[in-house]
Short mmCIF file of C-alpha atoms in Angstrom, two decimals:
data_model
loop_
_atom_site.label_atom_id
_atom_site.label_comp_id
_atom_site.label_asym_id
_atom_site.label_seq_id
_atom_site.Cartn_x
_atom_site.Cartn_y
_atom_site.Cartn_z
CA MET A 1 111.85 133.78 263.01
CA ARG A 2 110.47 130.41 265.58
CA VAL A 3 113.22 127.92 265.80
CA LYS A 4 113.24 124.26 267.33
CA ARG A 5 114.68 120.86 268.19
CA TYR A 6 113.95 117.41 267.18
CA VAL A 7 115.43 115.16 268.88
CA VAL A 8 113.84 110.96 266.65
CA ASP A 9 115.25 107.65 265.90
CA SER A 10 114.93 108.29 261.63
CA MET A 11 114.15 111.37 259.63
CA PRO A 12 110.74 111.30 258.64
CA ASP A 13 108.93 111.27 262.34
CA ALA A 14 111.01 114.44 262.18
CA LEU A 15 109.17 115.60 259.44
CA GLN A 16 105.91 114.75 260.86
CA LYS A 17 106.35 116.43 263.93
CA ILE A 18 108.23 119.37 261.87
CA ARG A 19 105.32 120.02 259.94
CA THR A 20 102.49 119.26 262.69
CA ASP A 21 104.75 122.33 264.74
CA LEU A 22 105.80 124.35 262.09
CA GLY A 23 103.56 124.30 259.21
CA LYS A 24 104.77 122.92 255.66
CA ASP A 25 106.62 125.81 255.34
CA ALA A 26 109.48 124.77 257.72
CA VAL A 27 112.53 124.63 256.45
CA ILE A 28 115.49 123.18 258.62
CA LEU A 29 118.89 124.12 259.79
CA ASN A 30 120.65 121.41 260.66
CA THR A 31 120.85 117.64 260.87
CA LYS A 32 123.52 115.61 262.27
CA GLU A 33 123.94 112.50 263.91
CA ILE A 34 123.99 111.49 268.37
CA ARG A 35 123.93 109.24 271.04
CA SER A 36 120.60 108.81 273.54
CA GLY A 37 120.97 106.87 276.63
CA GLY A 38 123.42 104.26 278.22
CA PHE A 39 125.60 104.43 280.94
CA LEU A 40 128.72 106.93 281.27
CA GLY A 41 128.72 107.53 277.21
CA LEU A 42 128.71 104.43 276.26
CA PHE A 43 125.96 101.35 274.82
CA GLY A 44 123.69 105.08 273.72
CA LYS A 45 121.61 104.40 271.23
CA LYS A 46 121.89 105.93 267.82
CA LYS A 47 119.93 109.29 266.75
CA ILE A 48 118.82 112.15 265.17
CA GLU A 49 119.15 115.94 266.07
CA VAL A 50 117.12 118.77 263.40
CA ILE A 51 116.61 122.32 264.00
CA ALA A 52 114.21 123.41 261.74
CA ALA A 53 112.77 126.43 261.99
CA THR A 54 109.77 128.26 260.14
CA ASP A 55 109.07 132.65 259.51
CA ALA A 56 106.46 133.51 262.15
CA GLY A 57 104.30 136.40 260.50
CA GLN A 58 103.59 133.36 258.25
CA ALA A 59 102.44 130.30 259.96
CA GLN A 60 100.07 133.25 261.45
CA PRO A 61 96.71 132.96 259.52
CA ALA A 62 95.71 135.27 257.81
CA PRO A 63 92.13 137.57 260.09
CA PRO A 64 88.80 136.76 258.31
CA ALA A 65 88.11 139.17 255.92
CA MET A 66 85.15 141.73 257.49
CA SER A 67 82.29 143.21 255.67
CA PRO A 68 81.70 147.01 255.01
CA ALA A 69 79.22 147.06 257.41
CA ALA A 70 81.48 146.33 260.04
CA PHE A 71 83.66 149.85 259.54
CA LYS A 72 80.18 152.68 259.79
CA THR A 73 81.12 153.86 262.84
CA PRO A 74 77.70 156.58 264.40
CA PRO A 75 78.84 159.80 263.57
CA ALA A 76 79.76 161.09 266.66
CA ALA A 77 81.97 158.29 267.17
CA GLY A 78 83.68 159.71 263.94
CA ALA A 79 86.81 161.82 265.42
CA GLN A 80 87.28 158.98 268.48
CA LEU A 81 87.98 156.88 265.47
CA ALA A 82 90.00 158.44 263.98
CA LYS A 83 91.97 159.48 266.02
CA LEU A 84 91.74 155.78 267.86
CA ILE A 85 93.67 154.43 264.82
CA GLU A 86 96.00 156.94 264.65
CA GLU A 87 98.02 155.62 267.59
CA ALA A 88 97.71 152.60 266.46
CA SER A 89 99.05 152.79 263.50
CA ALA A 90 101.57 154.56 264.90
CA ALA A 91 102.07 152.28 267.64
CA ALA A 92 102.38 148.99 264.77
CA ALA A 93 105.94 151.40 262.97
CA LYS A 94 107.18 151.44 266.58
CA LYS A 95 107.07 147.78 267.63
CA SER A 96 107.98 147.31 264.18
CA ALA A 97 111.46 148.80 263.84
CA ALA A 98 112.68 147.17 267.53
CA VAL A 99 113.97 143.67 268.29
CA PRO A 100 111.19 140.81 268.34
CA SER A 101 111.21 138.84 271.57
CA ALA A 102 113.52 136.18 271.93
CA PRO A 103 109.38 133.54 271.06
CA THR A 104 108.77 130.33 273.86
CA ALA A 105 110.31 127.89 272.47
CA LEU A 106 113.77 129.51 271.70
CA MET A 107 114.13 129.92 275.65
CA GLU A 108 115.04 126.13 275.57
CA GLU A 109 116.41 125.57 273.51
CA PRO A 110 119.87 128.22 271.67
CA VAL A 111 118.89 130.86 269.75
CA ILE A 112 120.08 130.69 266.54
CA PRO A 113 120.26 134.07 263.50
CA PRO A 114 116.72 134.30 261.76
CA VAL A 115 118.32 133.10 258.30
CA ALA A 116 117.60 133.68 255.36
CA ARG A 117 114.37 132.08 253.11
CA PRO A 118 116.58 128.75 250.84
CA SER A 119 116.02 128.73 246.65
CA PRO A 120 114.90 125.89 244.82
CA VAL A 121 117.86 124.91 244.66
CA ARG A 122 119.15 124.80 248.23
CA GLU A 123 116.10 122.95 249.35
CA VAL A 124 116.43 120.10 246.66
CA ARG A 125 120.02 119.48 248.20
CA GLU A 126 118.61 119.42 251.91
CA GLY A 127 115.85 117.28 250.86
CA ARG A 128 118.91 114.40 249.00
CA GLU A 129 119.84 115.17 252.27
CA ILE A 130 118.00 114.09 253.95
CA ARG A 131 117.46 110.48 252.10
CA GLU A 132 121.13 110.03 252.21
CA VAL A 133 120.85 110.33 256.09
CA ARG A 134 117.64 108.39 256.03
CA GLU A 135 119.83 105.58 254.18
CA ARG A 136 122.62 105.81 255.69
CA GLY A 137 120.48 104.76 258.91
CA LYS A 138 119.41 101.69 257.13
CA GLU A 139 123.25 101.05 256.13
CA ASP A 140 124.59 100.96 259.56
CA LEU A 141 121.75 98.93 260.81
CA LEU A 142 121.93 95.76 258.25
CA LEU A 143 126.43 96.61 258.33
CA ASP A 144 125.42 96.04 261.75
CA GLU A 145 123.25 93.22 261.73
CA ILE A 146 125.61 91.45 259.72
CA LYS A 147 128.33 92.05 261.58
CA SER A 148 126.67 90.55 264.86
CA MET A 149 125.48 87.45 262.18
CA LYS A 150 129.34 87.05 261.26
CA GLU A 151 129.67 87.72 265.29
CA MET A 152 127.11 84.61 265.89
CA MET A 153 128.72 81.88 263.19
CA SER A 154 132.27 82.74 264.07
CA ARG A 155 131.03 81.11 268.12
CA LEU A 156 128.95 78.03 266.27
CA THR A 157 131.60 77.50 264.22
CA ALA A 158 134.80 77.08 267.34
CA SER A 159 132.18 75.44 269.01
CA ALA A 160 131.46 72.58 266.58
CA ALA A 161 135.84 72.07 265.86
CA GLU A 162 135.73 71.56 269.46
CA ARG A 163 133.60 69.50 269.79
CA PRO A 164 133.60 66.20 267.53
CA ARG A 165 130.18 65.58 266.21
CA TYR A 166 130.47 61.81 267.55
CA PRO A 167 132.19 59.53 270.11
CA GLU A 168 135.97 58.90 269.43
CA ARG A 169 134.85 55.03 269.36
CA LEU A 170 133.05 55.78 266.53
CA LEU A 171 134.55 57.87 264.56
CA LYS A 172 136.63 55.37 263.04
CA PHE A 173 133.50 53.59 261.61
CA GLU A 174 133.41 56.98 260.10
CA ARG A 175 135.82 57.30 258.24
CA LEU A 176 135.69 53.53 257.10
CA LEU A 177 131.82 53.83 256.18
CA LEU A 178 132.42 56.84 253.90
CA GLU A 179 135.77 55.19 252.06
CA HIS A 180 133.32 52.83 251.69
CA GLU A 181 132.15 54.85 249.18
CA VAL A 182 129.15 54.82 251.75
CA SER A 183 127.00 57.78 251.11
CA PRO A 184 127.50 60.81 253.87
CA ASP A 185 124.21 61.72 254.10
CA LEU A 186 123.05 57.90 255.24
CA VAL A 187 127.33 57.63 257.50
CA GLU A 188 125.69 60.18 259.40
CA LYS A 189 122.50 59.18 260.03
CA LEU A 190 124.20 55.33 261.23
CA LEU A 191 126.97 57.51 263.18
CA GLY A 192 123.55 59.66 264.45
CA LYS A 193 122.09 56.65 266.08
CA ALA A 194 124.70 54.87 266.87
CA ALA A 195 126.04 57.92 268.59
CA GLU A 196 122.63 58.00 271.34
CA GLU A 197 122.64 55.15 272.37
CA PHE A 198 126.77 54.67 272.84
CA GLU A 199 126.04 57.69 274.77
CA GLY A 200 122.74 56.17 277.06
CA GLU A 201 123.13 55.86 280.56
CA PHE A 202 123.88 51.97 280.64
CA SER A 203 126.03 51.46 277.63
CA PRO A 204 129.76 50.14 278.55
CA LYS A 205 130.53 52.59 275.63
CA THR A 206 133.35 50.29 274.82
CA ASP A 207 134.70 48.74 271.12
CA GLU A 208 133.01 45.66 270.69
CA TYR A 209 129.73 47.79 271.41
CA ALA A 210 130.05 50.79 269.58
CA TYR A 211 131.08 47.74 266.88
CA GLU A 212 127.77 46.36 267.44
CA LEU A 213 125.92 49.14 267.43
CA ILE A 214 127.10 50.11 263.51
CA LYS A 215 126.22 46.42 262.41
CA GLN A 216 123.21 46.92 263.88
CA GLN A 217 122.33 49.39 262.05
CA LEU A 218 123.31 48.25 258.41
CA LYS A 219 122.20 45.00 258.24
CA GLN A 220 119.06 46.77 258.86
CA ILE A 221 119.60 47.63 255.32
CA LEU A 222 121.28 44.47 254.01
CA TYR A 223 118.81 42.07 256.18
CA THR A 224 117.41 39.97 253.84
CA PRO A 225 114.21 38.21 255.28
CA TYR A 226 113.44 35.57 251.94
CA ASN A 227 115.52 33.17 249.77
CA LYS A 228 118.49 35.02 248.61
CA GLY A 229 119.33 32.19 246.20
CA ILE A 230 116.86 31.16 243.26
CA ALA A 231 113.78 29.84 244.58
CA SER A 232 113.00 25.73 244.10
CA ASP A 233 108.68 26.63 242.39
CA THR A 234 110.45 29.35 239.79
CA ARG A 235 109.46 28.31 236.88
CA ILE A 236 111.57 30.99 234.71
CA ALA A 237 114.55 33.56 235.81
CA HIS A 238 115.27 36.81 233.82
CA PHE A 239 117.99 38.26 234.05
CA VAL A 240 118.86 42.09 232.57
CA GLY A 241 121.24 45.01 233.12
CA PRO A 242 124.08 47.08 231.31
CA THR A 243 126.59 45.25 228.91
CA GLY A 244 129.65 43.82 230.19
CA VAL A 245 128.05 43.48 233.44
CA GLY A 246 128.43 39.61 233.45
CA LYS A 247 124.50 39.05 232.79
CA THR A 248 126.17 35.43 230.27
CA THR A 249 128.82 33.80 232.60
CA THR A 250 126.49 34.34 235.74
CA ILE A 251 123.49 32.59 234.56
CA ALA A 252 126.48 29.72 232.88
CA LYS A 253 126.50 29.57 236.84
CA LEU A 254 123.45 29.36 237.79
CA ALA A 255 122.57 27.26 235.10
CA ALA A 256 125.51 25.13 236.32
CA GLU A 257 124.40 24.70 240.54
CA GLN A 258 120.45 24.04 239.00
CA VAL A 259 121.94 20.39 236.65
CA LEU A 260 124.67 19.52 239.01
CA LYS A 261 123.29 19.98 242.61
CA GLU A 262 119.02 20.79 242.56
CA LYS A 263 119.35 18.20 239.68
CA ARG A 264 116.24 20.37 237.34
CA LYS A 265 115.99 20.43 234.42
CA VAL A 266 117.56 23.44 232.77
CA GLY A 267 116.48 25.41 229.64
CA PHE A 268 118.48 28.61 228.47
CA ILE A 269 116.02 31.85 226.43
CA THR A 270 118.61 34.58 224.52
CA SER A 271 116.87 38.45 223.46
CA ASP A 272 121.10 39.15 223.04
CA THR A 273 121.34 40.01 219.49
CA TYR A 274 122.60 42.64 219.52
CA ARG A 275 126.20 42.10 220.99
CA ILE A 276 128.88 39.60 218.60
CA ALA A 277 128.98 36.46 219.91
CA ALA A 278 126.70 36.94 222.96
CA VAL A 279 124.62 34.21 221.30
CA GLU A 280 127.34 31.40 220.63
CA GLN A 281 129.07 32.23 224.37
CA LEU A 282 125.63 30.72 226.17
CA LYS A 283 125.67 27.90 223.36
CA THR A 284 129.31 26.56 224.23
CA TYR A 285 127.63 26.57 228.08
CA ALA A 286 124.34 25.38 226.59
CA ASN A 287 126.84 22.48 225.21
CA ILE A 288 129.00 21.28 227.97
CA LEU A 289 125.31 20.78 230.31
CA ASN A 290 123.80 19.55 227.38
CA VAL A 291 120.57 22.13 228.00
CA PRO A 292 118.50 23.04 225.28
CA LEU A 293 118.30 27.14 223.72
CA GLU A 294 116.47 28.93 222.23
CA VAL A 295 116.81 32.17 220.26
CA VAL A 296 113.79 35.21 219.82
CA PHE A 297 114.70 38.29 217.78
CA SER A 298 111.16 39.82 218.72
CA PRO A 299 108.48 39.24 222.13
CA GLN A 300 106.12 37.35 219.53
CA GLU A 301 108.93 34.72 219.27
CA LEU A 302 108.71 33.80 223.47
CA ALA A 303 105.34 32.25 222.44
CA ARG A 304 107.49 29.74 220.16
CA ALA A 305 110.82 29.12 222.84
CA PHE A 306 108.30 28.64 225.89
CA GLN A 307 106.36 25.81 223.80
CA SER A 308 109.99 24.09 223.36
CA LEU A 309 111.59 23.95 226.99
CA GLN A 310 107.59 23.15 228.18
CA ASP A 311 108.83 20.04 229.56
CA CYS A 312 111.69 21.81 231.79
CA ASP A 313 111.94 22.64 235.47
CA ILE A 314 113.74 26.03 234.69
CA ILE A 315 114.78 28.37 231.81
CA PHE A 316 116.91 31.69 232.35
CA MET A 317 116.46 33.55 230.27
CA ASP A 318 119.38 35.80 228.95
CA THR A 319 119.54 39.55 228.00
CA ALA A 320 120.82 42.33 225.88
CA GLY A 321 123.05 44.04 227.27
CA ARG A 322 122.28 47.85 225.80
CA ASN A 323 122.76 51.40 227.92
CA PHE A 324 119.65 51.29 230.47
CA ARG A 325 119.63 54.81 231.16
CA ASN A 326 117.40 55.49 228.19
CA GLN A 327 114.31 55.10 229.93
CA MET A 328 113.54 54.35 225.97
CA TYR A 329 115.86 51.02 225.78
CA VAL A 330 113.82 49.50 229.37
CA SER A 331 111.15 49.43 227.96
CA GLU A 332 111.53 47.06 224.08
CA LEU A 333 113.21 45.05 227.35
CA ASN A 334 110.01 44.89 229.79
CA ALA A 335 108.26 43.72 226.54
CA LEU A 336 110.38 40.77 226.65
CA LEU A 337 109.67 39.75 230.56
CA GLN A 338 106.96 37.54 229.54
CA SER A 339 106.11 35.35 231.97
CA LYS A 340 104.32 31.31 231.82
CA GLY A 341 104.16 30.22 235.67
CA LYS A 342 106.07 32.17 238.02
CA SER A 343 108.90 34.78 236.79
CA GLU A 344 112.02 37.00 238.84
CA THR A 345 113.48 39.06 237.65
CA PHE A 346 117.01 39.62 238.47
CA LEU A 347 118.33 43.00 238.07
CA VAL A 348 123.17 42.58 237.67
CA LEU A 349 125.62 44.87 238.26
CA SER A 350 128.71 45.22 238.61
CA LEU A 351 130.33 46.58 241.53
CA SER A 352 133.15 48.06 240.21
CA SER A 353 130.61 50.83 238.81
CA LYS A 354 130.24 54.23 240.25
CA TYR A 355 127.11 54.57 242.31
CA LYS A 356 125.61 57.79 240.07
CA ASP A 357 125.12 55.14 236.80
CA MET A 358 123.61 52.30 239.00
CA LYS A 359 120.96 54.45 240.10
CA ALA A 360 120.22 56.24 237.41
CA ILE A 361 119.68 51.98 235.44
CA THR A 362 118.35 50.56 239.06
CA ASP A 363 115.61 54.00 238.87
CA ASN A 364 115.30 53.63 235.69
CA PHE A 365 113.80 49.50 235.54
CA ALA A 366 112.60 49.74 239.28
CA LYS A 367 109.55 51.24 237.22
CA PHE A 368 108.93 47.87 235.88
CA ARG A 369 109.50 45.22 238.17
CA LEU A 370 112.30 43.52 239.57
CA ASP A 371 112.85 41.35 242.11
CA LYS A 372 116.72 40.73 243.61
CA VAL A 373 119.85 42.91 243.08
CA LEU A 374 122.94 40.71 242.12
CA PHE A 375 126.25 42.26 242.04
CA THR A 376 129.29 41.05 240.00
CA LYS A 377 133.13 41.75 239.93
CA MET A 378 133.60 41.30 244.19
CA ASP A 379 136.75 40.44 243.21
CA GLU A 380 137.85 43.85 240.84
CA THR A 381 137.06 46.52 243.59
CA ASN A 382 137.81 47.75 247.31
CA SER A 383 134.62 49.28 247.64
CA TYR A 384 131.62 48.28 249.16
CA GLY A 385 129.77 50.69 249.61
CA SER A 386 127.56 50.86 246.21
CA ILE A 387 125.49 47.81 247.98
CA VAL A 388 124.49 49.85 251.00
CA ASN A 389 123.81 53.07 249.34
CA LEU A 390 121.56 50.80 246.67
CA LEU A 391 119.68 48.93 249.59
CA TYR A 392 119.20 51.81 251.06
CA ASP A 393 118.08 53.80 247.84
CA PHE A 394 115.64 51.07 246.19
CA PRO A 395 112.97 48.21 247.76
CA LEU A 396 115.30 44.65 246.48
CA GLN A 397 116.32 42.35 248.38
CA LEU A 398 119.96 41.09 247.74
CA SER A 399 120.86 38.15 246.37
CA TYR A 400 124.28 36.31 244.33
CA ILE A 401 127.57 38.51 244.54
CA THR A 402 129.70 36.80 242.10
CA ASN A 403 133.83 37.22 242.87
CA GLY A 404 135.42 35.82 239.40
CA GLN A 405 135.50 34.54 236.41
CA ASN A 406 135.37 30.35 236.86
CA VAL A 407 131.69 29.15 236.12
CA PRO A 408 131.08 27.49 238.51
CA ASP A 409 132.49 28.31 241.42
CA ASP A 410 132.67 32.08 241.93
CA ILE A 411 129.53 32.50 243.49
CA VAL A 412 128.25 32.25 246.24
CA GLU A 413 124.71 33.82 247.65
CA THR A 414 124.99 37.48 249.97
CA ASN A 415 125.61 36.71 253.55
CA GLU A 416 124.64 40.09 255.65
CA ASP A 417 127.53 39.48 258.39
CA ARG A 418 130.34 38.79 256.51
CA LEU A 419 130.10 42.50 254.15
CA ILE A 420 129.32 44.44 256.57
CA ASP A 421 133.04 42.68 258.81
CA LEU A 422 134.39 44.32 255.26
CA LEU A 423 132.69 47.01 255.41
CA LEU A 424 134.31 47.63 259.02
CA GLU A 425 137.20 45.72 258.09
CA ASP A 426 140.16 48.64 259.16
CA ARG A 427 142.67 48.02 255.70
CA GLU A 428 144.98 50.16 257.80
#
């Protein structure tokens, strides 16, 4: 019996060494986990100790077969050869009866009594134990990695909790923008850029400077370099948007401005034949302003309407309010947006609507042509963050904001500075 001890990192390494040193008939006698290295028994690396053994007689290869001619001896040496064979047989029998001496490997390792060759059932059990040891090793490594990751996350969380993300003088503006329902991602971007400048070497680090930094960031989103109102050379002004946002009332306000202030000749076209009394409402405004009105039921009737209003300086076209989150309705409306000269298309949205709905409507209209955006019902909400969100997400130009139902009052061109003051005003 030959016994040998191995200290390895994993069971596959042990199996390879055992097969190389002791042969494929070797048997594993014992396995256990130990720690190697470290300091005073601490911080040692996990190892696996494996004890294996093999039958020394089976491990040695059989001598090569000899031909009968090799046993032929001269007649004179026959008696002497027979005597030598008899003496060798007696010595072999005496040696087999004696206790075998320990192998070289046993001089270095503890002597373990010989064991009988395991049965097939025991070999299956030992194979299962090897697999279990291997799986336990993998689980231990995985648990160690998870533990270290948790500790790292705890340290990072504690560090983030101790240190505010932005300078203290900017934190108030983060709260105000979120109260106005400005997108959290956009707030983070605005505050991040402002914080970089606020913490600069030459920054005065005052409340006034923090306010100006945030204001400049918002102005870059809201600023309109071109004319916000209806251009002087615009021939047709289209107004589109969902139902209930106040398109017809807004058209009446703008038409009165053109008639009374700009002294331009105005005409109305309406295709809003879906809503009850929609035509009557616009006809009432047309009678008050003494301007002509044409009603169209299809794109084919637009040519007739334009011919009737050819003497007008500007034509206001009122479209039907529909569920414009449905792209089919948007496609139908696009067929009505024909032009006889320079035109502008105004998207009309209510500030009392959720920004998610605004975004869906604008996304469908943006596939065609939009020039400016007009916000209504400012007097019905205290949240103006949707204006910032929309101008950041879409390449639109600010135009008007309405803040009541009075005609021709309660409509103004958007003032970016005033709007930013409202966004950053501490209402508490």
